[in-house]
CSV table of C-alpha atoms in Angstrom, one decimal:
chain,number,residue,atom,x,y,z
A,1,MET,CA,3.0,-7.3,-10.3
A,2,SER,CA,3.0,-3.6,-11.0
A,3,GLN,CA,5.6,-1.2,-9.6
A,4,ASP,CA,2.9,0.1,-7.1
A,5,VAL,CA,2.9,-3.2,-5.3
A,6,GLN,CA,6.1,-5.2,-4.8
A,7,LYS,CA,6.0,-8.7,-3.5
A,8,GLU,CA,8.7,-11.1,-2.4
A,9,THR,CA,9.1,-14.2,-0.3
A,10,ARG,CA,11.8,-14.1,2.4
A,11,GLY,CA,12.0,-17.7,3.6
A,12,PRO,CA,8.7,-18.4,5.4
A,13,VAL,CA,7.5,-14.8,5.1
A,14,GLY,CA,5.5,-13.2,2.3
A,15,LEU,CA,6.5,-9.5,2.1
A,16,ILE,CA,4.3,-6.8,0.5
A,17,THR,CA,5.6,-3.3,-0.1
A,18,LEU,CA,3.2,-0.5,-1.1
A,19,ASN,CA,5.3,1.5,-3.5
A,20,ARG,CA,3.7,4.8,-4.3
A,21,PRO,CA,5.8,7.1,-2.0
A,22,ARG,CA,5.0,10.2,-4.0
A,23,THR,CA,1.3,9.8,-3.2
A,24,LEU,CA,2.1,8.6,0.4
A,25,ASN,CA,1.4,5.0,-0.8
A,26,ALA,CA,-2.3,5.8,-1.4
A,27,LEU,CA,-4.2,2.6,-2.2
A,28,SER,CA,-5.5,2.4,-5.8
A,29,LEU,CA,-8.0,0.0,-7.2
A,30,ASP,CA,-5.3,-1.7,-9.2
A,31,MET,CA,-3.3,-2.2,-6.0
A,32,ILE,CA,-6.3,-3.7,-4.3
A,33,ARG,CA,-6.7,-6.1,-7.3
A,34,GLU,CA,-3.0,-7.2,-6.9
A,35,ILE,CA,-3.0,-7.6,-3.2
A,36,ASP,CA,-6.2,-9.6,-2.7
A,37,PRO,CA,-5.4,-12.6,-4.9
A,38,LEU,CA,-1.8,-12.6,-3.5
A,39,LEU,CA,-3.2,-13.0,0.0
A,40,LYS,CA,-5.6,-15.7,-1.2
A,41,GLU,CA,-2.6,-17.5,-2.6
A,42,TRP,CA,-0.4,-17.1,0.4
A,43,ALA,CA,-3.2,-18.3,2.7
A,44,ARG,CA,-3.1,-21.6,0.9
A,45,ASP,CA,0.6,-21.9,0.6
A,46,ASP,CA,2.0,-24.1,3.3
A,47,SER,CA,5.5,-22.7,2.8
A,48,ILE,CA,4.3,-19.2,3.9
A,49,HIS,CA,3.9,-18.9,7.6
A,50,ALA,CA,3.3,-15.2,8.0
A,51,VAL,CA,2.7,-12.1,5.9
A,52,VAL,CA,4.4,-8.7,6.5
A,53,ILE,CA,3.1,-5.5,4.8
A,54,ARG,CA,5.0,-2.1,4.7
A,55,GLY,CA,5.1,1.2,2.9
A,56,GLU,CA,7.9,2.5,0.8
A,57,GLY,CA,9.6,5.6,2.1
A,58,GLU,CA,9.8,7.3,5.5
A,59,ARG,CA,6.6,9.4,5.3
A,60,ALA,CA,3.7,7.0,5.1
A,61,PHE,CA,2.6,3.4,5.5
A,62,CYS,CA,-0.5,4.3,3.5
A,63,ALA,CA,-2.3,7.6,3.7
A,64,GLY,CA,-5.6,6.2,2.5
A,65,GLY,CA,-7.5,5.2,-0.5
A,66,ASP,CA,-7.1,6.9,-3.9
A,67,VAL,CA,-10.3,9.0,-3.3
A,68,ARG,CA,-9.3,11.5,-6.1
A,69,ALA,CA,-9.6,8.7,-8.6
A,70,VAL,CA,-13.0,7.8,-7.2
A,71,TRP,CA,-14.0,11.5,-7.3
A,72,ASP,CA,-13.0,11.7,-11.0
A,73,SER,CA,-15.1,8.6,-11.8
A,74,GLY,CA,-18.1,9.9,-9.9
A,75,ARG,CA,-17.9,13.3,-11.6
A,76,ALA,CA,-17.8,11.8,-15.1
A,77,GLU,CA,-20.4,13.1,-17.5
A,78,SER,CA,-22.1,9.8,-17.7
A,79,GLY,CA,-22.8,9.9,-14.0
A,80,ALA,CA,-21.3,7.9,-11.2
A,81,GLY,CA,-18.7,5.7,-12.7
A,82,ALA,CA,-18.0,2.0,-12.0
A,83,MET,CA,-15.2,2.9,-9.6
A,84,THR,CA,-17.6,4.5,-7.1
A,85,ARG,CA,-19.0,1.0,-6.8
A,86,ASP,CA,-16.0,-1.2,-7.5
A,87,PHE,CA,-13.4,0.6,-5.3
A,88,PHE,CA,-15.4,0.3,-2.1
A,89,ARG,CA,-16.6,-3.2,-2.8
A,90,GLU,CA,-13.2,-4.6,-3.6
A,91,GLU,CA,-11.4,-2.6,-0.8
A,92,TYR,CA,-13.9,-4.0,1.7
A,93,ILE,CA,-13.4,-7.5,0.4
A,94,LEU,CA,-9.6,-7.1,0.8
A,95,ASN,CA,-10.0,-5.8,4.3
A,96,HIS,CA,-12.2,-8.8,5.1
A,97,ARG,CA,-9.5,-11.1,3.8
A,98,VAL,CA,-7.0,-9.5,6.1
A,99,HIS,CA,-9.5,-9.6,9.0
A,100,ARG,CA,-10.0,-13.4,8.6
A,101,PHE,CA,-6.4,-14.2,7.4
A,102,PRO,CA,-5.5,-17.6,8.9
A,103,LYS,CA,-1.8,-16.8,9.5
A,104,PRO,CA,0.0,-14.0,11.3
A,105,PHE,CA,-0.4,-10.7,9.4
A,106,VAL,CA,2.1,-8.0,10.5
A,107,ALA,CA,1.7,-4.4,9.4
A,108,LEU,CA,4.8,-2.2,9.8
A,109,VAL,CA,3.0,1.1,10.3
A,110,ASP,CA,6.0,3.5,9.9
A,111,GLY,CA,4.5,7.0,9.0
A,112,ILE,CA,1.0,8.1,8.1
A,113,SER,CA,-1.8,5.6,8.3
A,114,MET,CA,-5.3,6.9,7.4
A,115,GLY,CA,-8.4,5.5,6.0
A,116,GLY,CA,-7.5,2.7,3.6
A,117,GLY,CA,-4.1,2.4,5.3
A,118,VAL,CA,-5.9,1.6,8.5
A,119,GLY,CA,-7.9,-1.0,6.7
A,120,LEU,CA,-4.8,-2.7,5.5
A,121,SER,CA,-3.3,-2.8,9.0
A,122,ILE,CA,-5.9,-2.9,11.8
A,123,HIS,CA,-7.5,-6.1,10.7
A,124,GLY,CA,-4.2,-8.0,10.8
A,125,SER,CA,-2.9,-9.9,13.9
A,126,HIS,CA,0.0,-7.5,14.7
A,127,ARG,CA,0.5,-3.8,14.1
A,128,VAL,CA,4.0,-2.3,14.7
A,129,VAL,CA,4.0,1.5,15.2
A,130,THR,CA,7.1,3.8,15.3
A,131,GLU,CA,7.8,7.4,16.5
A,132,ARG,CA,6.8,8.5,12.9
A,133,THR,CA,3.4,6.8,13.0
A,134,MET,CA,0.3,9.1,12.6
A,135,PHE,CA,-3.1,7.4,12.7
A,136,ALA,CA,-6.4,9.1,11.7
A,137,MET,CA,-9.8,8.4,10.4
A,138,PRO,CA,-10.6,11.8,8.8
A,139,GLU,CA,-13.5,10.8,6.6
A,140,THR,CA,-16.1,13.2,8.1
A,141,GLY,CA,-14.0,16.0,6.7
A,142,ILE,CA,-14.4,14.8,3.1
A,143,GLY,CA,-18.1,13.9,3.2
A,144,LEU,CA,-17.7,10.2,3.9
A,145,VAL,CA,-17.8,8.0,7.0
A,146,PRO,CA,-15.0,6.2,8.9
A,147,ASP,CA,-15.4,3.0,6.8
A,148,ILE,CA,-13.0,0.1,6.2
A,149,GLY,CA,-14.4,-1.5,9.3
A,150,GLY,CA,-14.6,1.6,11.4
A,151,GLY,CA,-18.1,0.7,12.5
A,152,TRP,CA,-16.5,-2.5,14.0
A,153,PHE,CA,-13.2,-1.3,15.5
A,154,LEU,CA,-14.1,2.2,16.7
A,155,PRO,CA,-16.8,1.2,19.1
A,156,ARG,CA,-14.3,-1.4,20.5
A,157,PHE,CA,-11.7,1.2,21.3
A,158,PRO,CA,-11.7,2.1,25.1
A,159,GLY,CA,-14.6,4.1,26.4
A,160,ALA,CA,-15.8,6.8,23.9
A,161,THR,CA,-12.4,7.2,22.2
A,162,GLY,CA,-13.6,5.5,19.1
A,163,THR,CA,-16.5,7.9,18.8
A,164,PHE,CA,-14.2,10.9,19.4
A,165,LEU,CA,-11.8,9.7,16.7
A,166,GLY,CA,-14.4,8.8,14.2
A,167,LEU,CA,-16.3,12.1,14.4
A,168,THR,CA,-13.4,14.6,14.8
A,169,GLY,CA,-10.7,12.8,12.7
A,170,ALA,CA,-8.2,13.4,15.5
A,171,ARG,CA,-4.6,12.4,14.8
A,172,LEU,CA,-2.8,9.9,17.1
A,173,LYS,CA,0.9,9.3,17.5
A,174,SER,CA,2.5,6.0,18.6
A,175,ALA,CA,1.7,6.1,22.3
A,176,ASP,CA,-1.9,6.9,21.7
A,177,CYS,CA,-2.1,4.2,19.0
A,178,LEU,CA,-1.0,1.7,21.6
A,179,TYR,CA,-3.5,3.1,24.1
A,180,VAL,CA,-6.5,2.6,21.9
A,181,GLY,CA,-5.4,-0.7,20.6
A,182,TYR,CA,-4.5,0.2,17.0
A,183,GLY,CA,-0.8,-0.6,17.6
A,184,THR,CA,0.3,-3.8,19.3
A,185,HIS,CA,4.0,-3.0,19.5
A,186,HIS,CA,6.3,0.0,19.3
A,187,VAL,CA,9.6,-0.3,17.5
A,188,PRO,CA,12.0,2.6,16.7
A,189,ALA,CA,11.9,3.5,13.0
A,190,ASP,CA,15.6,2.9,12.5
A,191,ARG,CA,15.1,-0.7,13.5
A,192,ILE,CA,12.3,-1.6,11.1
A,193,GLU,CA,14.5,-3.1,8.5
A,194,GLU,CA,16.3,-5.1,11.2
A,195,LEU,CA,12.9,-6.3,12.4
A,196,THR,CA,11.9,-7.3,8.9
A,197,VAL,CA,15.0,-9.5,8.6
A,198,ALA,CA,14.3,-11.0,12.1
A,199,LEU,CA,10.7,-11.8,11.1
A,200,SER,CA,11.9,-13.5,8.0
A,201,SER,CA,14.4,-15.7,9.8
A,202,ALA,CA,12.3,-16.6,12.9
A,203,PRO,CA,11.9,-20.3,13.7
A,204,TYR,CA,8.2,-20.7,13.1
A,205,GLY,CA,7.7,-24.3,13.9
A,206,ASP,CA,4.2,-25.3,14.8
A,207,ASP,CA,3.1,-22.0,16.2
A,208,PRO,CA,3.7,-19.1,13.9
A,209,HIS,CA,1.9,-16.6,16.1
A,210,ALA,CA,4.1,-17.4,19.1
A,211,ALA,CA,7.2,-17.0,16.9
A,212,ILE,CA,6.0,-13.5,15.8
A,213,ASP,CA,5.2,-12.6,19.3
A,214,SER,CA,8.7,-13.6,20.5
A,215,VAL,CA,10.4,-11.5,17.8
A,216,LEU,CA,8.2,-8.4,18.3
A,217,ALA,CA,8.7,-8.6,22.1
A,218,GLU,CA,12.4,-8.5,21.5
A,219,PHE,CA,12.2,-5.3,19.5
A,220,HIS,CA,9.4,-3.6,21.4
A,221,VAL,CA,10.3,-0.5,23.4
A,222,ASP,CA,8.2,1.8,25.6
A,223,ALA,CA,6.5,4.6,23.6
A,224,GLY,CA,6.0,6.9,26.6
A,225,PRO,CA,2.8,8.3,28.1
A,226,ALA,CA,-0.3,8.5,25.9
A,227,PRO,CA,-1.7,12.1,25.7
A,228,LEU,CA,-5.1,10.6,25.0
A,229,ALA,CA,-5.2,9.1,28.5
A,230,ASP,CA,-5.1,12.6,30.0
A,231,ALA,CA,-8.2,13.6,28.0
A,232,ARG,CA,-10.0,10.3,28.5
A,233,ASP,CA,-12.4,11.4,31.2
A,234,ALA,CA,-13.5,14.4,29.2
A,235,ILE,CA,-13.8,12.3,26.0
A,236,ASP,CA,-16.0,9.8,27.9
A,237,ARG,CA,-18.2,12.5,29.3
A,238,CYS,CA,-18.6,14.4,26.0
A,239,PHE,CA,-18.7,11.7,23.3
A,240,ALA,CA,-21.0,9.2,25.0
A,241,GLY,CA,-24.3,10.6,23.6
A,242,ASP,CA,-26.4,9.0,20.9
A,243,SER,CA,-27.0,12.2,19.0
A,244,VAL,CA,-24.6,14.7,17.6
A,245,GLU,CA,-26.6,17.4,19.4
A,246,SER,CA,-26.0,15.8,22.7
A,247,ILE,CA,-22.3,15.6,22.1
A,248,LEU,CA,-22.2,19.2,21.1
A,249,GLY,CA,-24.2,20.1,24.2
A,250,ALA,CA,-21.8,18.1,26.4
A,251,LEU,CA,-18.8,19.8,24.9
A,252,GLU,CA,-20.4,23.2,25.6
A,253,ALA,CA,-21.1,22.2,29.2
A,254,GLU,CA,-17.5,20.9,29.6
A,255,GLY,CA,-16.0,24.2,28.7
A,256,GLY,CA,-12.3,24.9,28.5
A,257,ALA,CA,-9.7,25.0,25.7
A,258,TRP,CA,-10.0,21.3,24.8
A,259,ALA,CA,-13.8,21.3,24.5
A,260,GLU,CA,-13.7,24.6,22.5
A,261,GLU,CA,-11.2,23.0,20.1
A,262,GLN,CA,-13.5,20.0,19.5
A,263,LEU,CA,-16.5,22.3,18.9
A,264,SER,CA,-14.5,24.3,16.4
A,265,ILE,CA,-13.4,21.1,14.6
A,266,LEU,CA,-16.9,19.6,14.5
A,267,ALA,CA,-18.3,22.9,13.1
A,268,ARG,CA,-16.1,22.5,10.0
A,269,LEU,CA,-17.1,18.9,9.2
A,270,SER,CA,-19.9,17.6,7.0
A,271,PRO,CA,-23.1,17.7,9.1
A,272,THR,CA,-24.4,14.7,7.1
A,273,SER,CA,-21.3,12.7,7.7
A,274,LEU,CA,-21.4,13.5,11.4
A,275,ARG,CA,-24.9,12.1,11.7
A,276,LEU,CA,-24.1,9.0,9.6
A,277,ALA,CA,-20.8,8.3,11.4
A,278,LEU,CA,-22.4,8.4,14.9
A,279,ARG,CA,-25.2,6.1,13.9
A,280,GLN,CA,-22.6,3.8,12.1
A,281,ILE,CA,-20.5,3.6,15.3
A,282,ARG,CA,-23.5,3.1,17.6
A,283,GLN,CA,-25.0,0.3,15.5
A,284,GLY,CA,-21.6,-1.3,14.9
A,285,ARG,CA,-21.0,-2.1,18.5
A,286,GLU,CA,-23.7,-4.7,18.3
A,287,MET,CA,-22.8,-6.1,14.9
A,288,SER,CA,-20.4,-8.8,13.7
A,289,TYR,CA,-17.6,-7.7,11.4
A,290,GLU,CA,-19.4,-9.1,8.3
A,291,GLU,CA,-22.6,-7.2,9.2
A,292,VAL,CA,-20.6,-4.0,9.6
A,293,VAL,CA,-19.1,-4.5,6.1
A,294,THR,CA,-22.6,-4.7,4.6
A,295,MET,CA,-23.7,-1.6,6.5
A,296,GLU,CA,-20.6,0.4,5.4
A,297,TYR,CA,-21.0,-0.6,1.8
A,298,ARG,CA,-24.5,0.8,1.9
A,299,LEU,CA,-23.1,4.0,3.5
A,300,SER,CA,-20.4,4.3,0.9
A,301,GLN,CA,-22.9,4.1,-2.0
A,302,GLY,CA,-25.2,6.5,-0.3
A,303,CYS,CA,-22.3,9.0,-0.1
A,304,MET,CA,-21.4,8.4,-3.7
A,305,ALA,CA,-25.0,9.3,-4.7
A,306,GLY,CA,-24.9,12.5,-2.6
A,307,HIS,CA,-23.2,15.9,-2.6
A,308,ASP,CA,-20.8,16.2,0.3
A,309,PHE,CA,-18.1,13.6,-0.9
A,310,TYR,CA,-17.6,15.5,-4.2
A,311,GLU,CA,-17.5,18.8,-2.4
A,312,GLY,CA,-15.1,17.5,0.3
A,313,ILE,CA,-12.6,16.2,-2.2
A,314,ARG,CA,-12.9,19.3,-4.3
A,315,ALA,CA,-12.0,21.5,-1.4
A,316,LEU,CA,-9.2,19.3,-0.1
A,317,LEU,CA,-7.6,17.8,-3.2
A,318,VAL,CA,-8.8,19.6,-6.3
A,319,ASP,CA,-9.2,23.3,-5.7
A,320,LYS,CA,-7.5,23.0,-2.3
A,321,ASP,CA,-9.3,26.0,-0.9
A,322,ARG,CA,-10.2,24.0,2.2
A,323,ASN,CA,-13.5,25.6,2.3
A,324,PRO,CA,-16.2,23.0,1.6
A,325,ARG,CA,-19.7,24.1,1.0
A,326,TRP,CA,-21.7,21.3,2.6
A,327,ASN,CA,-25.3,20.6,1.6
A,328,PRO,CA,-27.1,20.5,3.9
A,329,SER,CA,-24.9,23.1,5.6
A,330,ALA,CA,-26.4,22.9,9.1
A,331,LEU,CA,-26.9,19.9,11.3
A,332,GLY,CA,-30.5,20.7,11.9
A,333,ASP,CA,-31.2,20.4,8.2
A,334,VAL,CA,-29.9,16.8,8.0
A,335,ASP,CA,-33.3,15.1,8.5
A,336,GLN,CA,-33.9,11.5,9.4
A,337,ALA,CA,-35.1,10.6,5.8
A,338,LEU,CA,-31.7,11.6,4.4
A,339,VAL,CA,-29.8,9.6,7.0
A,340,ASP,CA,-32.0,6.6,6.5
A,341,ARG,CA,-31.4,6.6,2.7
A,342,HIS,CA,-27.7,6.1,3.3
A,343,PHE,CA,-28.5,2.9,5.3
A,344,ALA,CA,-30.8,1.5,2.6
A,345,VAL,CA,-29.8,-1.3,0.2
A,346,PRO,CA,-28.0,0.2,-2.8
A,347,ALA,CA,-29.4,-0.1,-6.3
A,348,ASP,CA,-26.8,-2.8,-7.2
A,349,GLY,CA,-27.5,-4.8,-4.1
A,350,ASP,CA,-25.7,-5.5,-0.8
A,351,LEU,CA,-22.2,-6.6,-0.2
A,352,VAL,CA,-22.6,-9.8,1.8
A,353,LEU,CA,-19.5,-11.6,3.1
A,354,SER,CA,-19.1,-14.9,4.8
A,355,PRO,CA,-16.8,-15.3,7.8
A,356,GLU,CA,-14.8,-17.6,5.6
A,357,PRO,CA,-13.4,-15.5,2.7
A,358,ALA,CA,-13.8,-17.0,-0.8
């Protein structure tokens, strides 16, 4: 394996370390192509009872996919490069493998987890957060949608919190991660290595999930009150609508500092992405996971064929002026035909996955 992905077996546990700390362990296409076959192998290996995945360094588990490389490919003179197709297709296949993994899959989410990092963790059976964890789905700020299964898990978060997170890109710390269901356990950061050793030496027997549950229960500590709980009533009132306009209207009617902050945030985001993300989340609550993957692949390719993704990455990561010029620039100019095109079958066909990964 490359230096970007380190693998080892510790007794009955397969351990994966994302090893790009200088880029906050951002997930590249090469890393995806190393992890996917490894999980396929470990799923069949009777000597492996559980998989643990972690990020190198103290700052991040995985801060997202390597969208700069996708941007470079899409901006190539020859037009949209193969990576604008292959990255999303292969990332979603990897997420699907985690989602349907037949053994315990434990993500040690110590530090930042955004976008692609969420995809590598939320679909597993256990997600350990620490006081350094920071969760976010910030895609509407770069001209994308909250993909990697966001259309499946966001509408399954309590109340309207998933809609709130998917539209605004709000950042959550550990207590809020537990509150919405992203985290399953909270362990102090200075005990993560000790936890890794304990998971590797647990008596798995005939019930690996019970063994994992027992170890994690021993290390789990209270994360304290969840700030999101205090805002929950307002979130449910303001983000329940089925149109972006109705959400904005509810925030205006709500008034107060919190509502004004959300209005200010939403005004800076891609109007197209806001419309796409809300429809994605609303449709996703009635879909199976595999149906959501097909929908999100369509959305990803629609975004790759559009304007806002390239402008969002330019403003955030290339020129770093943080002043994206969205097109369309106003919500009222994002018409239904434009939205519908993003939900249409891509030129290269759909991504269709079976509940049983190949």
